[in-house]
XYZ file of C-alpha atoms in Angstrom:
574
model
C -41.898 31.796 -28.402
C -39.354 28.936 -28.901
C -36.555 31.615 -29.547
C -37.328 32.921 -26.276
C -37.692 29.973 -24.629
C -34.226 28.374 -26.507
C -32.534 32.580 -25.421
C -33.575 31.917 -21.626
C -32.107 28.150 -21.578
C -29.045 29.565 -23.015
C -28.805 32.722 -20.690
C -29.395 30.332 -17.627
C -26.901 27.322 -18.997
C -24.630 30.138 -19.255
C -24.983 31.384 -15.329
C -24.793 27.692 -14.138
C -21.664 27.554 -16.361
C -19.990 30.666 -14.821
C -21.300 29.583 -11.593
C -19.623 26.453 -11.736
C -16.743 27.488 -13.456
C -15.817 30.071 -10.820
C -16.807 27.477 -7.745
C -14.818 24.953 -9.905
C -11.897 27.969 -9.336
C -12.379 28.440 -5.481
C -12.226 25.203 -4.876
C -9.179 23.998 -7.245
C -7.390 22.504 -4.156
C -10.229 20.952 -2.394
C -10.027 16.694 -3.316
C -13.349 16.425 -5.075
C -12.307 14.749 -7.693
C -12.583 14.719 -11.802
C -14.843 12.140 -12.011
C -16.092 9.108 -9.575
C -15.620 5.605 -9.833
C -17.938 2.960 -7.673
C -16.927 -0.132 -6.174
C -18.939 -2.607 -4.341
C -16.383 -5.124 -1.801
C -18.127 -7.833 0.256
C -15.911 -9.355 2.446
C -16.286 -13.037 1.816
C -15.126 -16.493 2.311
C -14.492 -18.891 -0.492
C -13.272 -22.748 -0.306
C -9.873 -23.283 -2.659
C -8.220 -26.170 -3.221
C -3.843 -25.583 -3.297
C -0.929 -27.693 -2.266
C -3.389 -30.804 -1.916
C -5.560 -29.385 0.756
C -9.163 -27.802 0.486
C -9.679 -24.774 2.643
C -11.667 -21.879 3.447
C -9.938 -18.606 2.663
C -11.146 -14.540 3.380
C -11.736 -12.777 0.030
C -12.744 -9.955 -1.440
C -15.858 -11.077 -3.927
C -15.071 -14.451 -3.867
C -11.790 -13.342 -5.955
C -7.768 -14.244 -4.545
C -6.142 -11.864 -5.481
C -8.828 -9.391 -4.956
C -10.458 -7.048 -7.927
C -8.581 -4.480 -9.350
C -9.570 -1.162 -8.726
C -9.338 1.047 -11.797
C -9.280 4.605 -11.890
C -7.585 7.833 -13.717
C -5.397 10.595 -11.970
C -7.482 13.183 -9.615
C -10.567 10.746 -9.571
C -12.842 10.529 -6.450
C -13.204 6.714 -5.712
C -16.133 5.189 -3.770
C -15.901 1.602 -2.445
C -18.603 0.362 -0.533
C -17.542 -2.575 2.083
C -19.794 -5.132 3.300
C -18.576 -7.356 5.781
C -20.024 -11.257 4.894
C -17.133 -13.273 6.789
C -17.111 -14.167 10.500
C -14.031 -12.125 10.972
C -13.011 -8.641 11.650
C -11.950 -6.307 8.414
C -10.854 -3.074 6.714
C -9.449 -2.361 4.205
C -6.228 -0.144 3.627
C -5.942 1.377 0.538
C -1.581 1.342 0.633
C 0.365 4.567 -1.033
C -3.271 6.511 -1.395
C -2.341 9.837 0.320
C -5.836 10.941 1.154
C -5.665 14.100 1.410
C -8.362 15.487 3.926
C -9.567 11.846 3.936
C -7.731 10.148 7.156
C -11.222 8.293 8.088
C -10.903 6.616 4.862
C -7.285 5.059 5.227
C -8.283 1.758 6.633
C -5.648 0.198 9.554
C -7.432 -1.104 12.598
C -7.755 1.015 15.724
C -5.678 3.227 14.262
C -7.963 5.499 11.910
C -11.409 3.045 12.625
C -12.865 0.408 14.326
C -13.094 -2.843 12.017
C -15.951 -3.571 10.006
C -17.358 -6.240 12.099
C -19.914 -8.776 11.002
C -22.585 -7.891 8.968
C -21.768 -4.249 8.584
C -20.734 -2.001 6.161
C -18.438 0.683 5.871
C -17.870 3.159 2.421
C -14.096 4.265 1.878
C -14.312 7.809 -0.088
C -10.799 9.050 -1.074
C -9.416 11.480 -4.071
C -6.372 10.345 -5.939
C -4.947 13.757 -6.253
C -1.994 14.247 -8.575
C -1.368 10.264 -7.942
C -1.066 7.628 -10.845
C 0.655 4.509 -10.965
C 0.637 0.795 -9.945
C -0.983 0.596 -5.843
C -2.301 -1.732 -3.752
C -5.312 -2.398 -1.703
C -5.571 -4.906 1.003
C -6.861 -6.107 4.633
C -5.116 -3.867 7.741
C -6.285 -6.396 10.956
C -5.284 -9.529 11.758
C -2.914 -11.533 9.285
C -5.817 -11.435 6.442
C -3.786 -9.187 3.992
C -2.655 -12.907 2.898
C -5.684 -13.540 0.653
C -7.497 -10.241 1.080
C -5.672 -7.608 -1.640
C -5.312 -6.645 -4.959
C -4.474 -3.975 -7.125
C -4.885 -0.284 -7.879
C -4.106 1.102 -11.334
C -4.392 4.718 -11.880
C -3.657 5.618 -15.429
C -2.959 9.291 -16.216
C -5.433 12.121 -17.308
C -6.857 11.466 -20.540
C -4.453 12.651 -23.409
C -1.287 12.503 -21.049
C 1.308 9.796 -22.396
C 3.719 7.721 -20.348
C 6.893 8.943 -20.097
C 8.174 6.055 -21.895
C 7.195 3.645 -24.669
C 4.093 2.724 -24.637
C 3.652 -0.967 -24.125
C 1.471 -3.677 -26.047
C -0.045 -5.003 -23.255
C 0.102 -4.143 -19.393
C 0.282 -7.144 -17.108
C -0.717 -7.262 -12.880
C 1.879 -9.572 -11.295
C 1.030 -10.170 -6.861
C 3.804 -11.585 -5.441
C 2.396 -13.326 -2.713
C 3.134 -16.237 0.769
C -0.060 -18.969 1.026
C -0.721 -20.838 4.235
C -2.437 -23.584 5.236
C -3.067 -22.390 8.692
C -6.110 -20.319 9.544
C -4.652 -17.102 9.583
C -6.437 -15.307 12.412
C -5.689 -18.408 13.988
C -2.121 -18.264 13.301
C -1.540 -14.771 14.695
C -2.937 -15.951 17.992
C -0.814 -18.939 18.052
C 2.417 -17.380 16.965
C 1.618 -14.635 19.506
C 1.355 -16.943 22.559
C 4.371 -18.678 21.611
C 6.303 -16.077 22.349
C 8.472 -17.149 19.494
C 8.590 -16.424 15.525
C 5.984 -17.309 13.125
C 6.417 -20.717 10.720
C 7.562 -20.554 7.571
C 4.655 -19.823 4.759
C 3.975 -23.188 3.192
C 4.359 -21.300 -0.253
C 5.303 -17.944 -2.833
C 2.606 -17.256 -4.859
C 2.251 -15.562 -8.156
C -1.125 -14.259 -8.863
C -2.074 -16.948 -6.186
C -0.410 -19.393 -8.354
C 2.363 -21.268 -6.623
C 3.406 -22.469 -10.073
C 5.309 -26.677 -10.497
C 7.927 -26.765 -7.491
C 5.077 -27.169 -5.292
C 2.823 -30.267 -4.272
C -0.282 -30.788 -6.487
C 0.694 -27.197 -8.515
C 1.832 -28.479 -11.790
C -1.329 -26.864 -12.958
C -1.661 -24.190 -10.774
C 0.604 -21.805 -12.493
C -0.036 -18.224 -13.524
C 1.273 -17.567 -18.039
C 1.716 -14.479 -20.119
C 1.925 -15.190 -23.669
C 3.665 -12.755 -25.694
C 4.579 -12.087 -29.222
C 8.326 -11.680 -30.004
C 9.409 -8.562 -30.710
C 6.395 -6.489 -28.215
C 7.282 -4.739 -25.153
C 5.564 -5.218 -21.968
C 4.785 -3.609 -19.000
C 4.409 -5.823 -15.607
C 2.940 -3.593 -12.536
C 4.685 -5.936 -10.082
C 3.445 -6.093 -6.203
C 4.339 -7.522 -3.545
C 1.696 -8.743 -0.897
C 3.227 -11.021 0.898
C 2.719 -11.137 4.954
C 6.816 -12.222 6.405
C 8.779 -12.067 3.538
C 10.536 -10.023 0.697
C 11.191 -11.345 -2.497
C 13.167 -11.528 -5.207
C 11.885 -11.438 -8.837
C 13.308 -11.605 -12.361
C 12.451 -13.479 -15.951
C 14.980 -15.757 -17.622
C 17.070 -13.986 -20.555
C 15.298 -10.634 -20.304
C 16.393 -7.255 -18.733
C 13.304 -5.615 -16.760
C 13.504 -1.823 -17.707
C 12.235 -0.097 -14.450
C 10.291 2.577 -14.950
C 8.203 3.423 -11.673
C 8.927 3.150 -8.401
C 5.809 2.652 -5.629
C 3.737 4.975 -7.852
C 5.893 7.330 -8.737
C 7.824 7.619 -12.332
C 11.899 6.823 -12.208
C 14.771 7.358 -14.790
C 14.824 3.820 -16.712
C 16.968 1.915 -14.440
C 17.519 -1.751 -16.461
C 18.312 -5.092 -14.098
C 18.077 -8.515 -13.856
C 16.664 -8.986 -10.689
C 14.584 -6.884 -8.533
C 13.126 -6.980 -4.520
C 10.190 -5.868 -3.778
C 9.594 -6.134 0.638
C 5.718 -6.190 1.113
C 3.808 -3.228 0.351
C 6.351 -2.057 -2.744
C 5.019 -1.815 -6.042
C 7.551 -1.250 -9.335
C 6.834 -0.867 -13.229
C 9.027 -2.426 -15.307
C 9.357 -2.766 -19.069
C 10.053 -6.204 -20.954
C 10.890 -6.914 -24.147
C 10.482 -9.920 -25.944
C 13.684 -10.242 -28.014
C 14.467 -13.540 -27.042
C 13.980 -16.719 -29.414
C 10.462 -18.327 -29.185
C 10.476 -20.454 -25.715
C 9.020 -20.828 -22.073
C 11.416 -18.621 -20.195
C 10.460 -18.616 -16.412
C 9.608 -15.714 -14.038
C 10.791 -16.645 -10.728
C 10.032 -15.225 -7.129
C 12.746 -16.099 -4.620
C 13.491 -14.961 -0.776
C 15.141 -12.177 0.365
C 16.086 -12.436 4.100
C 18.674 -10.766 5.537
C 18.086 -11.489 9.164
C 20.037 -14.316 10.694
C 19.067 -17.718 11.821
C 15.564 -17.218 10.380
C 13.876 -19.699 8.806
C 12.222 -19.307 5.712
C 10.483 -20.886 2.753
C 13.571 -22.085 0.114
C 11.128 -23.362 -2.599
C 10.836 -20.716 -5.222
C 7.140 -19.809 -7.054
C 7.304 -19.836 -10.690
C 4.955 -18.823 -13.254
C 5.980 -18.892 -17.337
C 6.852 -15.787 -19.620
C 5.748 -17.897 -22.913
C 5.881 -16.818 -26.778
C 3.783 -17.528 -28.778
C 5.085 -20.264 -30.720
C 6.274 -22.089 -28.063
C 5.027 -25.870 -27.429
C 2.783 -25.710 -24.476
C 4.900 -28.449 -22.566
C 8.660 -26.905 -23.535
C 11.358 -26.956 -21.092
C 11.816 -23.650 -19.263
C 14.509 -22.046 -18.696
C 15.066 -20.789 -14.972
C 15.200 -17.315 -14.147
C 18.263 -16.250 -12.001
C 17.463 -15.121 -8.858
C 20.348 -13.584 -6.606
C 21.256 -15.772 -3.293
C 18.550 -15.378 -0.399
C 20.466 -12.763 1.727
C 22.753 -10.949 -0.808
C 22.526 -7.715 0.430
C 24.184 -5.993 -2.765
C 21.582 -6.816 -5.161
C 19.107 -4.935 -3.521
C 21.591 -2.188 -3.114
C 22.145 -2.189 -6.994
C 18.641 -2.005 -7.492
C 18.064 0.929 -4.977
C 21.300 2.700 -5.786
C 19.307 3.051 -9.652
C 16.198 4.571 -8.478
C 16.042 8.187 -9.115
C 13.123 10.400 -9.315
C 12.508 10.992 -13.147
C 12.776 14.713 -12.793
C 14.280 17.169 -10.359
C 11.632 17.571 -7.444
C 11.129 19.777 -4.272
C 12.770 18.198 -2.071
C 12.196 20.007 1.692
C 15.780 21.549 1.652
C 14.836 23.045 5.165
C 14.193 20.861 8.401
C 11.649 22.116 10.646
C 11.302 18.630 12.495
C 14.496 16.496 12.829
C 14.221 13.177 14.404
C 16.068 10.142 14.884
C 14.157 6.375 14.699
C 15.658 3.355 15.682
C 13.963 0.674 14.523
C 14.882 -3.675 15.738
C 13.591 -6.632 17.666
C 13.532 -7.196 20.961
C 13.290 -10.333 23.658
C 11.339 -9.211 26.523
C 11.474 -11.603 29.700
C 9.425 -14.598 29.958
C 7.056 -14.218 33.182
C 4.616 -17.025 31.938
C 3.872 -19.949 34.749
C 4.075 -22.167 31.473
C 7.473 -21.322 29.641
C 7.630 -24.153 27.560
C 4.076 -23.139 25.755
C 4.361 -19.260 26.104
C 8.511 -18.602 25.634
C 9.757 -19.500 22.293
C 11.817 -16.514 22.180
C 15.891 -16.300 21.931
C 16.812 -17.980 24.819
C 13.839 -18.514 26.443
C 12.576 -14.904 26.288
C 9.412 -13.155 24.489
C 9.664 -11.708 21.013
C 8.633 -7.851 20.905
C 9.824 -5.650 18.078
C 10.088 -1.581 18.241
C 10.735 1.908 17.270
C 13.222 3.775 19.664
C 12.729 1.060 22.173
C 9.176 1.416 22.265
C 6.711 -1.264 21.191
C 3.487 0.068 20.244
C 0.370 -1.491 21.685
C -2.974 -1.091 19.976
C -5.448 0.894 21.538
C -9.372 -0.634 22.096
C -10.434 2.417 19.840
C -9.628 3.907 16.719
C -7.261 6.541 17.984
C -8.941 8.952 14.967
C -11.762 9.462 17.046
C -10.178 9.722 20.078
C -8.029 12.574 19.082
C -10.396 13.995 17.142
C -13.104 13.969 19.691
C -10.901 14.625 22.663
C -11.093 11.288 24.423
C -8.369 11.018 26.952
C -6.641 7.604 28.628
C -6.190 6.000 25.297
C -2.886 7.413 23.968
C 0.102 9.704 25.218
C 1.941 12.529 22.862
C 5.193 11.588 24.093
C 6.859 9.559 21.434
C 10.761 10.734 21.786
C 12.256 12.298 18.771
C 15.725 10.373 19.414
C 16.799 7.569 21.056
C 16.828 7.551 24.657
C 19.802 5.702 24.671
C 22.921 5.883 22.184
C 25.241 3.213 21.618
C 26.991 1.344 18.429
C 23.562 0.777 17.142
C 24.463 -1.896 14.596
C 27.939 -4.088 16.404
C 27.546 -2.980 20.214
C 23.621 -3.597 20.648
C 23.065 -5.358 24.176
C 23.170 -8.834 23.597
C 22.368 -10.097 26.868
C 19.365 -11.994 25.690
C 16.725 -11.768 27.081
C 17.865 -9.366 30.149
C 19.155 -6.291 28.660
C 16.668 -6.392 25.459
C 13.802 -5.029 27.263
C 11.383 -2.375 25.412
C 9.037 0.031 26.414
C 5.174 -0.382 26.212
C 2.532 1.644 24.880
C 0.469 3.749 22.850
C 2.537 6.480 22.715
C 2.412 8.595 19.704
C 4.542 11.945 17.778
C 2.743 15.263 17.205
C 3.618 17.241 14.364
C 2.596 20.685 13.538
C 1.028 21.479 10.053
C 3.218 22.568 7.589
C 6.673 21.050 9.133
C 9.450 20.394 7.075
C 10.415 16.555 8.353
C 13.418 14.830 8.161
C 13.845 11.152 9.555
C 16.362 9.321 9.963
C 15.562 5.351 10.711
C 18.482 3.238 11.951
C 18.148 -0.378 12.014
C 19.821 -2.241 15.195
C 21.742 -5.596 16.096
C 19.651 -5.390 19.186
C 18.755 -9.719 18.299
C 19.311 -9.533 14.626
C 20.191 -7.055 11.613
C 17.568 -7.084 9.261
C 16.008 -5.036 6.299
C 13.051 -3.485 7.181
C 9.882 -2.566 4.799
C 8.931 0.711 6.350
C 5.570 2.217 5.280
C 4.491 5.659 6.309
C 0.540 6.182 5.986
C -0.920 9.076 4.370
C 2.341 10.222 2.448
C 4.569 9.775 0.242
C 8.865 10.714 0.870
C 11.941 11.780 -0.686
C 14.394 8.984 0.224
C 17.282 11.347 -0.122
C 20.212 9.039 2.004
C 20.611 5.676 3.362
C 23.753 3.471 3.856
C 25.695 1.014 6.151
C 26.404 0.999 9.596
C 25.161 3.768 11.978
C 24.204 6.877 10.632
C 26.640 9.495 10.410
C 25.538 13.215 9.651
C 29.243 14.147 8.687
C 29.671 11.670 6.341
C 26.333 10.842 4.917
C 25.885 11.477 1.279
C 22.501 12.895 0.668
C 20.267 13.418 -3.547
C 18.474 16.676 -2.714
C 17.794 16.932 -6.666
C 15.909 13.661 -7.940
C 15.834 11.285 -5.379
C 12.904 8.849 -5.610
C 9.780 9.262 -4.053
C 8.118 6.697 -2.193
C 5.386 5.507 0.358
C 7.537 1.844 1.693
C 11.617 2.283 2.274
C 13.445 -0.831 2.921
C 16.118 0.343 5.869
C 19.234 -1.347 4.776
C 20.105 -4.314 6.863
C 22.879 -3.035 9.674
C 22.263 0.418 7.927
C 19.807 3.325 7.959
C 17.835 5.544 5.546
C 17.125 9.122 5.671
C 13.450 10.238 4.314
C 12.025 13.722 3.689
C 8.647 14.628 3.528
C 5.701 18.101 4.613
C 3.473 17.382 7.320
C 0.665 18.971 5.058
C -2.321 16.512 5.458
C -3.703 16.434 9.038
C -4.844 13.333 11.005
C -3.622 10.302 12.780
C -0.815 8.071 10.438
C 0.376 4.869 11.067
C 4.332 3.645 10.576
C 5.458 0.254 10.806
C 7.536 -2.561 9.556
C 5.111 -4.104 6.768
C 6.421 -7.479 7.727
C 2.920 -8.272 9.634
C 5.071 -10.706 12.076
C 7.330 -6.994 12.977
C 3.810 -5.041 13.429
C 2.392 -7.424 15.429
C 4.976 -7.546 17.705
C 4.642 -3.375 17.804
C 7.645 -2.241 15.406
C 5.436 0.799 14.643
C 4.341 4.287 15.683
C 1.682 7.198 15.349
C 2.372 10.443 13.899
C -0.446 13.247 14.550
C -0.350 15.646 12.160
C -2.244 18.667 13.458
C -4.612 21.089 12.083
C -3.247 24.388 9.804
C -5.019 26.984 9.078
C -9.055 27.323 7.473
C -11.159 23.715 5.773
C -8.189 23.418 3.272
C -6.036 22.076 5.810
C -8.401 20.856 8.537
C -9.482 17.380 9.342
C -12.857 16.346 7.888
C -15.905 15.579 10.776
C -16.083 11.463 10.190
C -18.406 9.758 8.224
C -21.832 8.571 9.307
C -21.553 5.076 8.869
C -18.164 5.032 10.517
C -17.425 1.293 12.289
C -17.953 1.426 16.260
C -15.534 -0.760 18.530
């Protein structure tokens, strides 16, 4: 009897196998994921004390920077968000491609409605053939300041790095900390009419580190034994600013480039604009000491002001006297232009990769600021503009405005009024884009308004080409493209040039953030394969809010492989 009962368990373990097995098979390209990790965020607010003042910050579990989330390549992640603070949130989950998971991607009114007070919201999203250093962090308001942290995806069990592996693995958050109430702040620096203030510090790991006011303390270590190598997943999550960052004495070996693995490329110095995320490899060969790792400015726009001070946290050996001097780490001037060049000129994907070779879907982005003209009764409160005007920022003369609704749902349910399709695919105007902008400030500066977005069909081959302007300023801009990652296969001074360009069809890197060149213009490839509603825009949150972004639709292909999912049930109303 208990053979035949042990022969039917085996004959029926054996069907569910197959069963599975060949379902497993159908479905190989459907995002379900190897295995599922759980997270549980509660938006919360948390008193901390930094740069002699006691205030009340947003956080994610009472933690600045936020929790890491963990998880291994093709994993199904599940992160539950409660919302405990008296402010709007969600959560965007930056360089995830979620794939057949749009709902799930997190910017305001753009893909959902925030998670107001006292609700809750689950993110569900795959991370198919993704692994690497990304980040997570608030997409409404200003909040990304104190609300983000890190995502590590390691590889599939049993698949190596493609480098040496490292004794220990290190998170470094480049961050800006302010004082200011930072919901508060937007609204202020909005009715201005003028630029933001300067962040009243750089943070490492929310450390601002000794050059600042009460932070002798406050200062984020790695100690390290001579002779190991290390591997820092460095982010930046700053809100206005890139940065510069490099360690006194040591080369940093990079190694991976906004997820994705590059050729070793070894520097001194690297920039990282807001949103970027890079591996690199350090090796302690240097005589036992307290060597400094230094985050600096970048800005390349002119007459913007900026905070000088530089955040500093301590790359010590073991060995070392706790109270040694350090030396300083040698960061590059704040607006040299060519170290960041260097850096980008090295970054090449680590093997040859399909780059679209065919364009199905050609268009042309210029990207700038604008002054719009002051109509306030009250100039002097409303008009802090160039010459009197009101800051706007856009893409081919177009400022985006917001919509009241997530624009998700209304293109998915067919709600009209919200949103036009009518985004142009070139400039409407032509000129010297970088040296013969308009410079009749504020009169001949004027941009478009509107919620006007850029339909693509499934399957197209894209090229863009985004061209910064001297409209008010040249500036490098942090451009991040939602749901997808590109082949950056061009970019270079002046204005874009399609006889002269010099394009890397064979291993150019591939990334989710491209920082268009200051006066110049970069050239990105990528397949409109994953249908939905994806924001672009400047990841300098000052640019954004003043609408230097845009709305791609991708649409529907062909059968529930390349459809849009119905949205969740406990998806946020406006």
């Amino acid at each position: 009897m208990a053979n035949l009962v042990m022969t039917s368990f085996t004959l029926w373990l054996s069907l569910v196998i197959l069963y599975a097995t060949q379902t497993m098979h159908a479905m190989a390209f459907w995002p379900g994921g190897r295995s599922t990790r759980f997270y549980d965020f509660k938006v919360q607010t948390k008193k901390i004390t930094k740069l002699c003042y006691t205030k009340e910050i947003v956080t994610i579990n009472e933690m600045y920077p936020g929790p890491v989330v963990y998880a291994q390549e093709d994993d199904r992640v599940i992160i539950k968000v409660t919302n405990e603070s008296p402010y709007n949130a969600t959560i965007h989950w930056h360089g995830v491609r979620q794939r057949l998971s749009c709902w799930s991607d997190g910017p305001s009114y753009i893909t959902q409605c925030p998670i107001q007070t006292g609700q809750t919201f689950t993110y569900e999203f795959t991370l198919l053939q993704q692994k690497g250093t990304l980040l997570w962090h608030a997409h409404v308001s200003w909040l990304r300041a104190t609300v983000h942290g890190a995502i590590v995806v390691y590889p599939k069990t049993g698949v190596p790095y493609p480098f040496m592996y490292p004794y220990e693995e290190h998170i470094i958050i480049l961050g800006e900390y302010w004082l200011r109430d930072l919901v508060q702040l937007e609204q202020a620096v909005l009715a201005s009419g003028g630029g933001p203030p300067t962040a009243d510090a750089f943070t490492i790991n929310g450390h601002p580190g000794p050059n600042y006011n009460c932070s002798s303390d406050d200062v984020y270590k790695i100690d390290v034994v001579p002779g190991k190598t290390y591997l820092l997943r460095l982010i930046n999550a700053g809100l206005n600013m890139e940065n510069f960052f490099a360690i006194a004495n040591h080369k940093l070996t990079i190694v991976e480039a906004d997820a994705e693995y590059t050729k070793p490329f070894s520097t001194d110095r690297v920039m990282l604009g807001p949103g970027q995320t890079v591996n690199v490899l350090v090796k302690a060969n240097q005589p036992i000491g307290r060597y400094s790792m230094g985050m600096g400015p970048y800005m390349s726009a002119q007459n913007v002001p900026f905070q000088s001070i530089k955040s500093v946290a301590y790359f010590q050996y073991l060995g070392a006297t706790p109270y040694s001097l350090a030396l300083p780490a040698p960061l590059p001037s704040f607006n040299d232009n060519l170290a960041v060049k260097t850096v980008m000129d090295g970054l090449k994907s680590l093997d040859p990769v399909p780059v679209p070779k065919e364009i199905d879907s050609n268009l042309f982005i210029t990207i700038g600021l604008n002054v719009q003209k002051c109509n306030s009764k009250t100039p002097q409160q409303n008009c802090q503009g160039v010459n009197g005007g009101i800051m706007a920022a856009s893409m081919n003369n177009i400022s985006f405005i917001k919509p009241s609704v997530s624009l998700l749902e209304a293109y998915y349910r067919h709600i009209h009024g919200y949103y036009s399709e009518d985004f142009p695919g070139v400039p409407l105007k032509f000129y010297d884009f970088v040296n013969g902008a308009p410079n009749t400030i504020p009169i001949d500066t004027q941009s478009d308004r509107g919620t006007r977005t850029k339909v693509l069909e499934f399957g197209s081959r894209v090229q863009l080409i985004l061209q910064d302007t001297g409209t008010v300023t040249t500036e490098n801009h942090p451009i991040h493209l939602h749901g997808y990652s590109f082949y950056v296969v061009g970019y270079g001074t002046g204005n874009y040039n399609p006889q002269t360009a010099n394009f890397n069809l064979v291993d150019p890197p591939y990334m989710n953030t491209i920082g268009v060149p200051a006066g110049g213009w970069a050239a990105i490839r990528f397949v409109a394969d994953n249908p939905g509603v994806w924001f672009m825009h400047c990841h300098l949150e000052i640019h954004l809010s003043w609408g230097l972004s845009v709305v791609f639709i991708v649409k529907n292909g062909q059968g529930e492989l390349e459809t849009l999912p119905h949205p969740p049930a406990d998806l946020p109303r406006c």
